N, CA, C and O atoms as a DFTB+ gen file, in Angstrom:
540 C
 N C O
     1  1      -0.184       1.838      22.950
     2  2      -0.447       3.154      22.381
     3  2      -0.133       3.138      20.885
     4  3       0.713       2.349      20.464
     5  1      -0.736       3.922      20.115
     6  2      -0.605       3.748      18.839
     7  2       0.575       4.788      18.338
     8  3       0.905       5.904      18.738
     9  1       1.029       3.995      17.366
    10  2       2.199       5.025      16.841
    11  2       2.338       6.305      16.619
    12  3       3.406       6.893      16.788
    13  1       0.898       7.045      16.081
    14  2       1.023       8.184      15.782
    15  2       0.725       9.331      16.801
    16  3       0.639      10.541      16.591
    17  1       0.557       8.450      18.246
    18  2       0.518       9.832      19.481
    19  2       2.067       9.608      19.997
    20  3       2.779       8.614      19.860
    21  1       2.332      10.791      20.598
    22  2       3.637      11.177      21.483
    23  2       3.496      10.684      22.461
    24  3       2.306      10.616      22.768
    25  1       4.308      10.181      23.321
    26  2       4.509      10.206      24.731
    27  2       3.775      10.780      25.536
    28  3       3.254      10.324      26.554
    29  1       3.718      11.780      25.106
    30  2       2.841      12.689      25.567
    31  2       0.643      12.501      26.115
    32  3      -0.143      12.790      27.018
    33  1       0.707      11.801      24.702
    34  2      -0.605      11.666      24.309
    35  2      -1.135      12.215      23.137
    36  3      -1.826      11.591      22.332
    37  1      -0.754      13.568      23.036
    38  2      -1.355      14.162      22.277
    39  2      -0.513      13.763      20.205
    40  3       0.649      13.664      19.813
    41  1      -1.680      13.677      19.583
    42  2      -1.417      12.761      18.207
    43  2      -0.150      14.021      17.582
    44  3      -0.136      15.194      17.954
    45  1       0.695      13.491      16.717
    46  2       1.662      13.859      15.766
    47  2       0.299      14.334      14.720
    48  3      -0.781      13.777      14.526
    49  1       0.916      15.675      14.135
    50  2       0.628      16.372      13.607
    51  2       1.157      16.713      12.358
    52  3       1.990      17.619      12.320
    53  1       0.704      15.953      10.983
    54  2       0.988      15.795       9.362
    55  2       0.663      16.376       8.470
    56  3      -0.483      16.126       8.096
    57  1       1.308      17.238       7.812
    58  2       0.931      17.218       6.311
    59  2       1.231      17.133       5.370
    60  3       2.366      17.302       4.924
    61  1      -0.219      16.698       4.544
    62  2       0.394      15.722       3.152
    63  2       0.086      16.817       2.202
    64  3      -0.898      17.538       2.040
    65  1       1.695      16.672       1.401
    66  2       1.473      17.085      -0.076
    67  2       1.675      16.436      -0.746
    68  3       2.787      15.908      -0.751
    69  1       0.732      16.118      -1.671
    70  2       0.137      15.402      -2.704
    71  2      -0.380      15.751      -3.583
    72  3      -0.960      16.795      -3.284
    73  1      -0.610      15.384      -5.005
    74  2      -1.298      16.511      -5.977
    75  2      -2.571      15.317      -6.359
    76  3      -3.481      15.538      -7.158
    77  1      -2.436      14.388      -5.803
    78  2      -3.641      13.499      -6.217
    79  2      -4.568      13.307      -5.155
    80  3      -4.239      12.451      -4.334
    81  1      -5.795      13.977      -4.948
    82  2      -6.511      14.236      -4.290
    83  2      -6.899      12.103      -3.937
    84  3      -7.203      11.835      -2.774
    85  1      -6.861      11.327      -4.596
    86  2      -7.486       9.896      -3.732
    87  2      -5.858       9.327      -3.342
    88  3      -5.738       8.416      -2.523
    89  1      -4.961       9.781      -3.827
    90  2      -3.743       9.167      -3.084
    91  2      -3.283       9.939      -1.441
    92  3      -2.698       9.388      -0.509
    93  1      -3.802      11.409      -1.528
    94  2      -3.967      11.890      -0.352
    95  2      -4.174      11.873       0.378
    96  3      -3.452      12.133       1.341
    97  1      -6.142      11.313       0.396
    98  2      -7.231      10.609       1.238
    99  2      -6.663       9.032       1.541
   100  3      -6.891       8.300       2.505
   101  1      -6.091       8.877       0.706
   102  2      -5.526       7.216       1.327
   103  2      -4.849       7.365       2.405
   104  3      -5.300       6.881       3.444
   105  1      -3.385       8.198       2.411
   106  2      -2.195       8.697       2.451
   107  2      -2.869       9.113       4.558
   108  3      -2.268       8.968       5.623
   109  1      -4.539       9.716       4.191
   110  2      -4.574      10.353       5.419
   111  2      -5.461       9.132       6.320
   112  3      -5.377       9.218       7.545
   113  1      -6.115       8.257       5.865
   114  2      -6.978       7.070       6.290
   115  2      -6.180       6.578       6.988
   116  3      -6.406       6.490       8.194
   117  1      -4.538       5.925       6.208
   118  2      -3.973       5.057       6.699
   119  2      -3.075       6.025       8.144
   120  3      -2.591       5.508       9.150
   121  1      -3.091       7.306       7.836
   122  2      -2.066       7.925       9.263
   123  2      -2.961       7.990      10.594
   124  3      -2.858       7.816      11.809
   125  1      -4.170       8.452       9.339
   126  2      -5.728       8.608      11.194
   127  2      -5.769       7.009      11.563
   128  3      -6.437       7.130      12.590
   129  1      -5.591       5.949      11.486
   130  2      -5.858       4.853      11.876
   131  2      -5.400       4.694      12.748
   132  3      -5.906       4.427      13.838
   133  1      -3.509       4.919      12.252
   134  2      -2.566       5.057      13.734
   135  2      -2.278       5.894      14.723
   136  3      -1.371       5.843      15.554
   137  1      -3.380       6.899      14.516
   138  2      -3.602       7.782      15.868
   139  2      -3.044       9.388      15.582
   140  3      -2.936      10.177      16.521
   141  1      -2.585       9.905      13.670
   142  2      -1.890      10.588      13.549
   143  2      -3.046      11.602      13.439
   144  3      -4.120      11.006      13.365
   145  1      -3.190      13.167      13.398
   146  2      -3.798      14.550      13.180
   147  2      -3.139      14.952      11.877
   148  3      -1.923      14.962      11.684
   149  1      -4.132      15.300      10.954
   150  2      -3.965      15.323       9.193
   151  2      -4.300      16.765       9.816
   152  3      -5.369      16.977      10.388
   153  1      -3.232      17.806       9.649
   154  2      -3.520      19.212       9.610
   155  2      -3.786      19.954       8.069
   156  3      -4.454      20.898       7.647
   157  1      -3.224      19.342       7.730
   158  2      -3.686      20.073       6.215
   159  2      -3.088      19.257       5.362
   160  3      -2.188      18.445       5.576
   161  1      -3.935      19.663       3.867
   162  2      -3.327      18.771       2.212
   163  2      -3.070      20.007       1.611
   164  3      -3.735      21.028       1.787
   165  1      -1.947      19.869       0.796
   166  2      -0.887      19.929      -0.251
   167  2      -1.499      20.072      -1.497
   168  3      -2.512      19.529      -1.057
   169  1      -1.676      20.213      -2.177
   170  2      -1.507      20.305      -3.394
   171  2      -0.420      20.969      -4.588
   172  3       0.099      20.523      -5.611
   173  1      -0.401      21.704      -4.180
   174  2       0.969      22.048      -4.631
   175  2       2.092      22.645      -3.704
   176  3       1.928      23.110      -2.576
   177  1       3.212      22.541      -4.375
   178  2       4.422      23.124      -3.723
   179  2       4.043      24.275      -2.874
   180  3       4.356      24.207      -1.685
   181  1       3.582      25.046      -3.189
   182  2       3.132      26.842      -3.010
   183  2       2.284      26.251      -1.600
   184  3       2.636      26.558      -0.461
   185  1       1.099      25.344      -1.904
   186  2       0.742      25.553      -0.653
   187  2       1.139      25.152       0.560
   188  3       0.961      25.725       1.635
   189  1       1.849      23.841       0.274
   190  2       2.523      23.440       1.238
   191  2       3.783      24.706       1.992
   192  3       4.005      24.941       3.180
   193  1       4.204      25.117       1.150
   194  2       5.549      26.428       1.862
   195  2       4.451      27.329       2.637
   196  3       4.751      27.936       3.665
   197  1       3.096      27.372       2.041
   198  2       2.718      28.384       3.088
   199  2       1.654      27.625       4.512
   200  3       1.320      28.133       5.583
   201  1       1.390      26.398       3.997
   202  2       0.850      25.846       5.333
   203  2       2.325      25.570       6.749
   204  3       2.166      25.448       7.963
   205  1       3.709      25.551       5.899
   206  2       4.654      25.032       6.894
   207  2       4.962      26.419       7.253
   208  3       5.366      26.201       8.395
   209  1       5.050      27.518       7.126
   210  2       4.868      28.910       7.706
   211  2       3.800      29.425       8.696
   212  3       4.053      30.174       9.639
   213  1       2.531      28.925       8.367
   214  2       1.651      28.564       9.352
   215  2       1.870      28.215      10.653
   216  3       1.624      28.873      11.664
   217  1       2.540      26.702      10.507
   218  2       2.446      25.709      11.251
   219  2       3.953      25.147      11.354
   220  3       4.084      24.019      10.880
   221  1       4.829      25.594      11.761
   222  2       5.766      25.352      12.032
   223  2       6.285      24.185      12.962
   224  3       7.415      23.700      12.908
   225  1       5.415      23.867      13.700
   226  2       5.300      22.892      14.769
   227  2       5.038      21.419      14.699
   228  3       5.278      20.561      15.549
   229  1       4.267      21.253      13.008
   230  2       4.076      20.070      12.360
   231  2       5.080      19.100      12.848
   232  3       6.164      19.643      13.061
   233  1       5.051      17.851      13.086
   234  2       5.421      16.595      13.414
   235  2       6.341      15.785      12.224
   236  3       7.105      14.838      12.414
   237  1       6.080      16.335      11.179
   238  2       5.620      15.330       9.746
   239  2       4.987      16.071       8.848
   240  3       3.910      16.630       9.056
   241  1       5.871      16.123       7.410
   242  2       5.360      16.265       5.958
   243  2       5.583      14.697       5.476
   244  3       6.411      13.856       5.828
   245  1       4.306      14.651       4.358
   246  2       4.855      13.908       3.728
   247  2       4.622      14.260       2.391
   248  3       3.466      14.273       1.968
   249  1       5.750      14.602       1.536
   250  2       5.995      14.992       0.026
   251  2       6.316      14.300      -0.632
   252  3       7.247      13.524      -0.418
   253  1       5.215      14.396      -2.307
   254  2       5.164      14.054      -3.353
   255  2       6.340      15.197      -4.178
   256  3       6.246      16.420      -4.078
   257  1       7.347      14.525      -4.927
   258  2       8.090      15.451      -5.502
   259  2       7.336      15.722      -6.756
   260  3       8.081      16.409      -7.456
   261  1       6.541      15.570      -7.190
   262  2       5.768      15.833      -8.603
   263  2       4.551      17.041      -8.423
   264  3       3.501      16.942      -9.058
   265  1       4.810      18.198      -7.482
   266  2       3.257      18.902      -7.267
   267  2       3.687      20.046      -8.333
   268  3       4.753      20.660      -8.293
   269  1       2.826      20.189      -9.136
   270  2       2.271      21.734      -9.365
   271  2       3.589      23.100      -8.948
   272  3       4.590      22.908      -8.259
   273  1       3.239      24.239      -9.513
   274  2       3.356      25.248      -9.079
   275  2       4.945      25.629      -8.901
   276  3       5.728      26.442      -9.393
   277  1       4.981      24.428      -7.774
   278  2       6.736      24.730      -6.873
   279  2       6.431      23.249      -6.839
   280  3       5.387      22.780      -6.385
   281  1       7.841      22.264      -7.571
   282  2       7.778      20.902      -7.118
   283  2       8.200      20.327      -6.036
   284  3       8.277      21.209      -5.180
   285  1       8.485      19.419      -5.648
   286  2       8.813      18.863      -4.088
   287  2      10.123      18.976      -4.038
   288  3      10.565      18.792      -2.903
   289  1      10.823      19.183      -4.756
   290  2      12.071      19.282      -4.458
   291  2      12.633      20.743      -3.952
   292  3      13.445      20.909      -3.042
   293  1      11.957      21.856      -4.825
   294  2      11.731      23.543      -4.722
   295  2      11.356      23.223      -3.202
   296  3      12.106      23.546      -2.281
   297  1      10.087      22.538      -3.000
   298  2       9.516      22.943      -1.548
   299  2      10.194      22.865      -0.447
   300  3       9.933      23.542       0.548
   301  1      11.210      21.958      -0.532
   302  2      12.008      20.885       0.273
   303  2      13.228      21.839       0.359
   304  3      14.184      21.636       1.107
   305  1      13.161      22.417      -0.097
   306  2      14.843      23.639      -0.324
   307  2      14.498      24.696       0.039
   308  3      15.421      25.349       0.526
   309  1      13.338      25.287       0.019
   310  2      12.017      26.192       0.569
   311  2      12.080      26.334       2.391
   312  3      12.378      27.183       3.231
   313  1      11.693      25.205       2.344
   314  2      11.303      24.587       4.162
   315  2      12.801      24.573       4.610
   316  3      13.142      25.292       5.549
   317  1      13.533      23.929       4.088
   318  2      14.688      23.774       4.832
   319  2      16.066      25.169       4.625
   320  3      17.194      25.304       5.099
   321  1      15.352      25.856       3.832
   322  2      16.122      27.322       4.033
   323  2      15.490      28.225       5.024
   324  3      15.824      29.409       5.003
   325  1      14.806      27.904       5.704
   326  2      13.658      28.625       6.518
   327  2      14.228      28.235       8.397
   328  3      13.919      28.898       9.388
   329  1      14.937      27.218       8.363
   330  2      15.442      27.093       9.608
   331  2      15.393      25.695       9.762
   332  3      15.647      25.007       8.773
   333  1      14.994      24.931      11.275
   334  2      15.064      23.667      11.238
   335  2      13.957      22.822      10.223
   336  3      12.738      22.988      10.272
   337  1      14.512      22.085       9.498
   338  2      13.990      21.309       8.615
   339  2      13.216      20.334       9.692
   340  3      13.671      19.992      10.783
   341  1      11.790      19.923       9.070
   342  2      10.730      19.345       9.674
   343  2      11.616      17.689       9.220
   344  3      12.669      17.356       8.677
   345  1      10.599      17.123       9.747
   346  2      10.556      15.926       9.818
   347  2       9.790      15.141       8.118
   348  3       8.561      15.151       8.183
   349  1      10.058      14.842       7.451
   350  2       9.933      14.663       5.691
   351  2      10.354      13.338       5.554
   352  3      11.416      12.802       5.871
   353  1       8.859      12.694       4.778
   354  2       8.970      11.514       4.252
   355  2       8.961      11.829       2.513
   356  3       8.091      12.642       2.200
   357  1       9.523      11.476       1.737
   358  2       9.114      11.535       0.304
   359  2       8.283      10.576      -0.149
   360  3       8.716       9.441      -0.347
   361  1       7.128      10.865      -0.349
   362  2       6.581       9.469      -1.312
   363  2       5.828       9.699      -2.718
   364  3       4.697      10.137      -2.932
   365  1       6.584       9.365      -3.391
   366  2       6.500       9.711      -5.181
   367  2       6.968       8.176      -6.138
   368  3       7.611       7.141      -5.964
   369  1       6.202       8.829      -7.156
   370  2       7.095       7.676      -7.682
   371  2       8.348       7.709      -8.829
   372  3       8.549       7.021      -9.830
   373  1       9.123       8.878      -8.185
   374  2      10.375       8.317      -8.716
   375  2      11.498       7.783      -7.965
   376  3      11.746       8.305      -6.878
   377  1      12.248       6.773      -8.402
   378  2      13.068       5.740      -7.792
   379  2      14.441       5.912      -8.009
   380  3      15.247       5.205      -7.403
   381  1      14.840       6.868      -8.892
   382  2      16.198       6.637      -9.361
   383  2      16.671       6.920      -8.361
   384  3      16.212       7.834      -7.676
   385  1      17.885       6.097      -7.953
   386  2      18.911       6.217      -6.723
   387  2      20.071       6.723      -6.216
   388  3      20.810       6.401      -5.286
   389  1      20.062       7.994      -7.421
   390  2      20.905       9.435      -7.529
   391  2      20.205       9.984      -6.788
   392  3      20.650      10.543      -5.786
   393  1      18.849       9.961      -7.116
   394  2      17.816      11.372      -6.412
   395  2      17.428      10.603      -5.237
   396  3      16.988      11.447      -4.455
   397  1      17.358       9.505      -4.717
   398  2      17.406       9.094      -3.343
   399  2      18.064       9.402      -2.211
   400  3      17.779       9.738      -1.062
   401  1      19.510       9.090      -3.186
   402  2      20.136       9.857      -2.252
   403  2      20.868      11.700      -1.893
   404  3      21.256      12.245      -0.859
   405  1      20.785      12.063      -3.048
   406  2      20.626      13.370      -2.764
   407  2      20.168      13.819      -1.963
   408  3      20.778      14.539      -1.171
   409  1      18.288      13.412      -1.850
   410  2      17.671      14.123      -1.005
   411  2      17.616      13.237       0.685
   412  3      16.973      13.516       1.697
   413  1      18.544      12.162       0.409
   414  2      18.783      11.892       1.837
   415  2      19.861      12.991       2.668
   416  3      19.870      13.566       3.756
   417  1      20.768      12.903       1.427
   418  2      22.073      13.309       1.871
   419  2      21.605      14.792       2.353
   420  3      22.204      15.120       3.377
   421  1      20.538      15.932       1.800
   422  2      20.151      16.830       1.973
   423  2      19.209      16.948       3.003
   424  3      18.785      18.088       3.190
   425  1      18.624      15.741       3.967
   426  2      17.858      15.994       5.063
   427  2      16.846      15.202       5.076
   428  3      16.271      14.972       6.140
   429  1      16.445      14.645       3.915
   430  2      14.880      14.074       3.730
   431  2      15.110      12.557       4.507
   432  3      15.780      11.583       4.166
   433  1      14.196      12.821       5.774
   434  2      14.639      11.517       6.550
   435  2      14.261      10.206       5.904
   436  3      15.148       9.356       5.977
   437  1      13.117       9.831       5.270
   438  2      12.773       8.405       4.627
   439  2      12.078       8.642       3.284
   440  3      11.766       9.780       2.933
   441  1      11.853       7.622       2.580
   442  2      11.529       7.704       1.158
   443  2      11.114       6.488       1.185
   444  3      11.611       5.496       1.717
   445  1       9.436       6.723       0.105
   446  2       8.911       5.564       0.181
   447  2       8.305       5.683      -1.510
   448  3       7.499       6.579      -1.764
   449  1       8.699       4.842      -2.472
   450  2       7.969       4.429      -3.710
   451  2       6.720       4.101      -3.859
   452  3       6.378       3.152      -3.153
   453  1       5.819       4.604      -4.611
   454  2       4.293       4.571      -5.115
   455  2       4.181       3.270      -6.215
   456  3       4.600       3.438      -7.361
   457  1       3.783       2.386      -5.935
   458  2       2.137       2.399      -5.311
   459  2       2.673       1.843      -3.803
   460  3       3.490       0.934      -3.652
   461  1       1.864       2.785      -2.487
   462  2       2.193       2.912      -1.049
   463  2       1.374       1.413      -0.732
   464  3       0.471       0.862      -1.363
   465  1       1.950       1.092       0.270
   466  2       1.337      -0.109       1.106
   467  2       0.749       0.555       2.778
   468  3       1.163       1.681       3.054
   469  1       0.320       0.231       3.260
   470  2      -0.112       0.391       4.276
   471  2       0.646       0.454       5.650
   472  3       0.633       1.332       6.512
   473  1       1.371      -0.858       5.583
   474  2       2.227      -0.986       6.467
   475  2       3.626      -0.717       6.050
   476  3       4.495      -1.244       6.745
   477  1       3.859      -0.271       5.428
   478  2       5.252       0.341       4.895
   479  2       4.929       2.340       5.453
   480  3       5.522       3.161       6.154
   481  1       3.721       2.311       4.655
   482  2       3.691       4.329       5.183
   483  2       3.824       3.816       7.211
   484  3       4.894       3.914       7.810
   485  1       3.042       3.517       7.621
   486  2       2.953       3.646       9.373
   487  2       4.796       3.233       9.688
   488  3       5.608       3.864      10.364
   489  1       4.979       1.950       8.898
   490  2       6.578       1.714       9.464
   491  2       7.208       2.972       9.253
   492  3       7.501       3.539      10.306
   493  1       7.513       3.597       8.178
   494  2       8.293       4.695       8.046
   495  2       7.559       6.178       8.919
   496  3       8.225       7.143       9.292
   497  1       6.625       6.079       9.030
   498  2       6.165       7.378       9.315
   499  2       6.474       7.117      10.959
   500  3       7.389       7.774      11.455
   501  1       5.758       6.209      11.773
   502  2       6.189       5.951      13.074
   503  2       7.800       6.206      13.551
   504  3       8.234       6.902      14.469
   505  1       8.343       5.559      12.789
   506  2      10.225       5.325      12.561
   507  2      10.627       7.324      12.643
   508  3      11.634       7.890      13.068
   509  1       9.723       7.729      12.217
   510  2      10.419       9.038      11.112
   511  2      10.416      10.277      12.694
   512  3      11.346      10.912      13.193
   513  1       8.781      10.179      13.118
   514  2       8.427      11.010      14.048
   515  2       9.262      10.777      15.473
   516  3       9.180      11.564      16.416
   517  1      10.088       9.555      15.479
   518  2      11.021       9.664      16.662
   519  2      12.075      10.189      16.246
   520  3      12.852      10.655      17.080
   521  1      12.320      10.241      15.145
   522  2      13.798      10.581      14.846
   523  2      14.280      11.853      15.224
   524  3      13.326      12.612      15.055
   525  1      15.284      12.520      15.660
   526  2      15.786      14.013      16.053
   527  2      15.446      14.793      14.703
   528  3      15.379      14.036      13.735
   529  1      15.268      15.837      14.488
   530  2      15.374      16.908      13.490
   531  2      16.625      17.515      13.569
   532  3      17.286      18.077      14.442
   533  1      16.775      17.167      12.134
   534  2      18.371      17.728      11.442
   535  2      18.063      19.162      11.801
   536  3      16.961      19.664      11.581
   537  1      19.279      19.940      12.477
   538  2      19.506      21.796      11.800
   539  2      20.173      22.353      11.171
   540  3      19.980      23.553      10.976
């Protein structure tokens, strides 16, 4: 079975915020491959807070801390003042390892540096969707 369905069967359910519309489409190629459901794109902070109000049930964000509007970090403090914090990969490209761990220490289950590999997003994203959700 492929990584990105449940036990269940039915596929884990993602969305990407991203402000770069071909890093997005990559971002969603490589999750539909492994069996994941791309519910909606991101573009900015703003929309993402209101697609995770929507959709509360999401499986998986995966946030760019660099969007528009409300940045990923706003969004991320947003979502997780709202009740149980989703399941959150960061993938951006900043690296400094103050802000790594901050936003570990604050909930953000994995973090992955740009330019993305293929088999690095499925390792972490597979890894991420078993993990319990922090409350």
């Amino acid at each position: 079975m492929k990584g990105g369905v449940a036990p269940s069967g039915r596929p884990y359910q993602v969305i990407i915020a991203e402000n770069s519309k071909f890093q997005a489409k990559q971002l969603a190629q490589i999750l539909e491959s492994e069996g994941y459901e791309v519910v909606g794109f991101a573009e900015t902070g703003k929309e993402l807070l209101n697609m995770y109000k929507e959709n509360r049930k999401v499986d998986l964000i995966t946030l760019d801390l660099h969007l528009p509007v409300i940045d990923g970090f706003a969004a991320f403090h947003e979502m997780k003042e709202m009740g149980v914090l989703p399941r959150v990969i960061v993938i951006t490209d900043e690296n400094t390892p103050a802000v790594i761990k901050s936003l570990t220490d604050d909930g953000i289950m994995d973090y992955l540096v740009k330019p993305i590999k293929r088999e690095k997003v499925l390792e972490k994203a597979n890894a991420t969707v078993r993990k319990t959700i922090k409350i």
